[in-house]
Amino acid sequence: MLNKTCIFEEPFGYTVVHYICTPLSFPMYSLAFFILLFKTPSYFNNYRNFLVSHIFSGLLLEVHMGMLWKVTVVLPIPIMCSNSFAAEYAPIIFLFLPVCLIYTGTSIIALFVYRMKAVTIYEAEKSILKQCTMLLKYAFFISLIVVLIFTFLIYPDLKYQKEYKLKMEQRFGQFETYMWCDNCFFFNFDSNLFRWFFDIAAVSVVLGASCAACALLLTIKCINSVKTQLSAKTKQMHRNFLVSLVISAAIHGGCILTPLLGFLWAISFVISLSQFPYFPYMMVLIIQEHGAISTITMFLTNNLLRKTLKKLLMFPGLGKSSNLPSQNLQSTTTS
C-alpha cells in the first residue's frame, strides 16, 4: 500500500467536474446500448453489432481513465500521477491504456470497412482502392500486434524510474514528496524500447487513418456512381450513415490525438504552460469523456437512431421508421 506521502490533492473544480460527468455519462451509455440491442429494426442488426462494440470501447476507456488510473499531469513538472484506489499499481494500469485505444481504433476501422463493403457488395470488377484498403487494414492489424508486444515490454521503464526521476528533477526543479512514489511516472524517452513503442504507435495511427480514408473514398465513389444498383432512398440512407460515422471518427481523432500532442507540447514548453494549471486536467477530461460525446453525436446525426430515440422517449410528431428502405437496407448491409 502507498503511504500518506504518496497522496496529493486535486483542484476542487476538477473534482467537481469529474463527479458530475461520470453520473451523466453512464446512464447515457446504458440508454445507447438498450436502444441498439432492443429497439432497432432487425435489418439493422449487422451494423448495430459494430456500433455496440464501438460504443463499448468508449465506456471502457472512461472507466480506465476516470476510475482505475485517474491520472493527473502535474505541471510545471510533466509527470503522470494516479490518484485512484489502485494508485500503487499505476504502471500496470497504464499498460491497459494502449489496449483501450487499440480497441477504439479497430472498432472505427471496422465500421468504415463495413460501410465500404455494404455499398460495394454488388461491384463485379476489382477495385484498386478496395485492395489498397484491405492491404492497409491488414498492415494496421499487424502494427497493432507489435504495439501490444512493446506495451508490455516497456513496463520496467515505467516501474523503475529512480534514476530518470533524478535526471528530471535536475531539469524541472525539486519534486514534491508524492512524485517519488510508484503512482507517479514519466514517459521515459531515454529508453530505446519506449521510443520504439512510441514510433510504432505513431505508424499504427497513420496506417489506421489511411485505411479509413481509403474506405471512405471508395464508399463515396460507389454511392455516387451511376452504375450502382442502389435506389435513391438507399443511397440517402448510406450517405447519412457515412456522415454520422465520419463525424464520430473525427471526434475520436481530435479528442485523443489533440490531448496527447498537448501533453508532449507541455513537456517541451513546460515553463510557459505552468501558467495554465488547469490545462492537464482539461486534456485528461477530453480523453476520458470523448466516448460519451461521440455516442451522443452518433445518435443525433444518424437518422435511424435519432428516430428510434425519439420514439422511445415518446416525442410528439415522430415519423415511423418504416419510411426507411428496409428491403434495400437489408440487402446492402451484409458483408
Tab-separated table of C-alpha atoms in Angstrom, residues 132-244:
chain	number	residue	atom	x	y	z
A	132	CYS	CA	-5.444	-0.918	-51.056
A	133	THR	CA	-7.950	-0.521	-48.227
A	134	MET	CA	-7.777	-4.178	-47.296
A	135	LEU	CA	-3.953	-4.165	-47.531
A	136	LEU	CA	-3.800	-1.172	-45.189
A	137	LYS	CA	-6.248	-2.899	-42.865
A	138	TYR	CA	-4.027	-5.968	-42.518
A	139	ALA	CA	-0.920	-3.798	-42.114
A	140	PHE	CA	-2.756	-1.851	-39.418
A	141	PHE	CA	-3.614	-5.033	-37.510
A	142	ILE	CA	-0.020	-6.299	-37.763
A	143	SER	CA	1.288	-2.996	-36.408
A	144	LEU	CA	-1.163	-3.234	-33.506
A	145	ILE	CA	0.232	-6.633	-32.555
A	146	VAL	CA	3.706	-5.109	-32.437
A	147	VAL	CA	2.386	-2.204	-30.344
A	148	LEU	CA	0.842	-4.658	-27.878
A	149	ILE	CA	4.141	-6.518	-27.559
A	150	PHE	CA	6.043	-3.296	-26.857
A	151	THR	CA	3.301	-2.155	-24.468
A	152	PHE	CA	4.236	-4.890	-22.031
A	153	LEU	CA	7.976	-4.638	-22.725
A	154	ILE	CA	8.065	-1.002	-21.531
A	155	TYR	CA	6.740	-1.884	-18.067
A	156	PRO	CA	10.221	-1.766	-16.413
A	157	ASP	CA	10.743	1.721	-17.901
A	158	LEU	CA	7.593	2.890	-16.119
A	159	LYS	CA	8.081	0.994	-12.866
A	160	TYR	CA	11.753	1.607	-12.115
A	161	GLN	CA	12.398	5.308	-12.637
A	162	LYS	CA	14.572	6.435	-9.740
A	163	GLU	CA	17.496	7.420	-11.951
A	164	TYR	CA	15.242	9.009	-14.554
A	165	LYS	CA	13.367	10.977	-11.868
A	166	LEU	CA	16.669	12.265	-10.517
A	167	LYS	CA	17.505	13.478	-14.014
A	168	MET	CA	14.067	15.109	-14.405
A	169	GLU	CA	14.389	16.769	-11.008
A	170	GLN	CA	17.583	18.432	-12.170
A	171	ARG	CA	15.730	19.694	-15.229
A	172	PHE	CA	12.425	20.810	-13.722
A	173	GLY	CA	13.292	21.571	-10.115
A	174	GLN	CA	12.614	19.896	-6.781
A	175	PHE	CA	9.868	17.267	-6.742
A	176	GLU	CA	7.009	17.046	-4.314
A	177	THR	CA	7.285	14.053	-1.981
A	178	TYR	CA	4.494	12.076	-3.647
A	179	MET	CA	6.232	12.251	-7.032
A	180	TRP	CA	8.808	9.709	-5.862
A	181	CYS	CA	6.116	7.064	-5.304
A	182	ASP	CA	5.148	4.320	-7.749
A	183	ASN	CA	1.870	6.055	-8.549
A	184	CYS	CA	3.841	8.748	-10.436
A	185	PHE	CA	5.954	8.141	-13.525
A	186	PHE	CA	7.291	9.838	-16.654
A	187	PHE	CA	7.265	8.783	-20.270
A	188	ASN	CA	10.863	7.591	-20.348
A	189	PHE	CA	12.158	8.780	-23.704
A	190	ASP	CA	15.695	7.834	-22.667
A	191	SER	CA	14.660	4.213	-23.171
A	192	ASN	CA	15.080	2.751	-26.655
A	193	LEU	CA	12.156	0.413	-26.014
A	194	PHE	CA	9.863	3.303	-25.151
A	195	ARG	CA	10.934	5.262	-28.228
A	196	TRP	CA	10.230	2.204	-30.369
A	197	PHE	CA	6.848	1.843	-28.691
A	198	PHE	CA	6.036	5.490	-29.369
A	199	ASP	CA	7.212	5.365	-33.019
A	200	ILE	CA	5.351	2.152	-33.855
A	201	ALA	CA	2.189	3.535	-32.239
A	202	ALA	CA	2.519	6.598	-34.489
A	203	VAL	CA	2.878	4.338	-37.538
A	204	SER	CA	-0.272	2.450	-36.475
A	205	VAL	CA	-2.198	5.723	-36.296
A	206	VAL	CA	-1.091	6.628	-39.820
A	207	LEU	CA	-1.999	3.177	-41.170
A	208	GLY	CA	-5.412	3.250	-39.488
A	209	ALA	CA	-6.196	6.749	-40.730
A	210	SER	CA	-5.097	5.806	-44.260
A	211	CYS	CA	-7.271	2.680	-44.232
A	212	ALA	CA	-10.303	4.647	-43.038
A	213	ALA	CA	-9.676	7.361	-45.659
A	214	CYS	CA	-9.443	4.826	-48.500
A	215	ALA	CA	-12.611	3.059	-47.336
A	216	LEU	CA	-14.379	6.415	-47.086
A	217	LEU	CA	-13.343	7.490	-50.591
A	218	LEU	CA	-14.435	4.183	-52.120
A	219	THR	CA	-17.762	4.297	-50.284
A	220	ILE	CA	-18.465	7.827	-51.527
A	221	LYS	CA	-17.420	6.860	-55.058
A	222	CYS	CA	-19.752	3.842	-55.112
A	223	ILE	CA	-22.693	5.748	-53.656
A	224	ASN	CA	-22.353	8.462	-56.292
A	225	SER	CA	-21.663	6.067	-59.166
A	226	VAL	CA	-24.291	5.858	-61.920
A	227	LYS	CA	-23.543	2.140	-62.227
A	228	THR	CA	-24.609	1.331	-58.690
A	229	GLN	CA	-27.740	-0.786	-58.169
A	230	LEU	CA	-28.797	1.131	-55.072
A	231	SER	CA	-32.074	3.048	-55.102
A	232	ALA	CA	-32.211	6.773	-54.355
A	233	LYS	CA	-33.582	6.165	-50.848
A	234	THR	CA	-30.920	3.592	-50.083
A	235	LYS	CA	-28.221	5.967	-51.304
A	236	GLN	CA	-29.612	8.617	-48.999
A	237	MET	CA	-29.534	6.173	-46.103
A	238	HIS	CA	-25.905	5.212	-46.820
A	239	ARG	CA	-24.889	8.868	-47.058
A	240	ASN	CA	-26.474	9.559	-43.673
A	241	PHE	CA	-24.762	6.577	-42.043
A	242	LEU	CA	-21.458	7.666	-43.548
A	243	VAL	CA	-21.760	11.297	-42.427
A	244	SER	CA	-22.608	10.133	-38.906
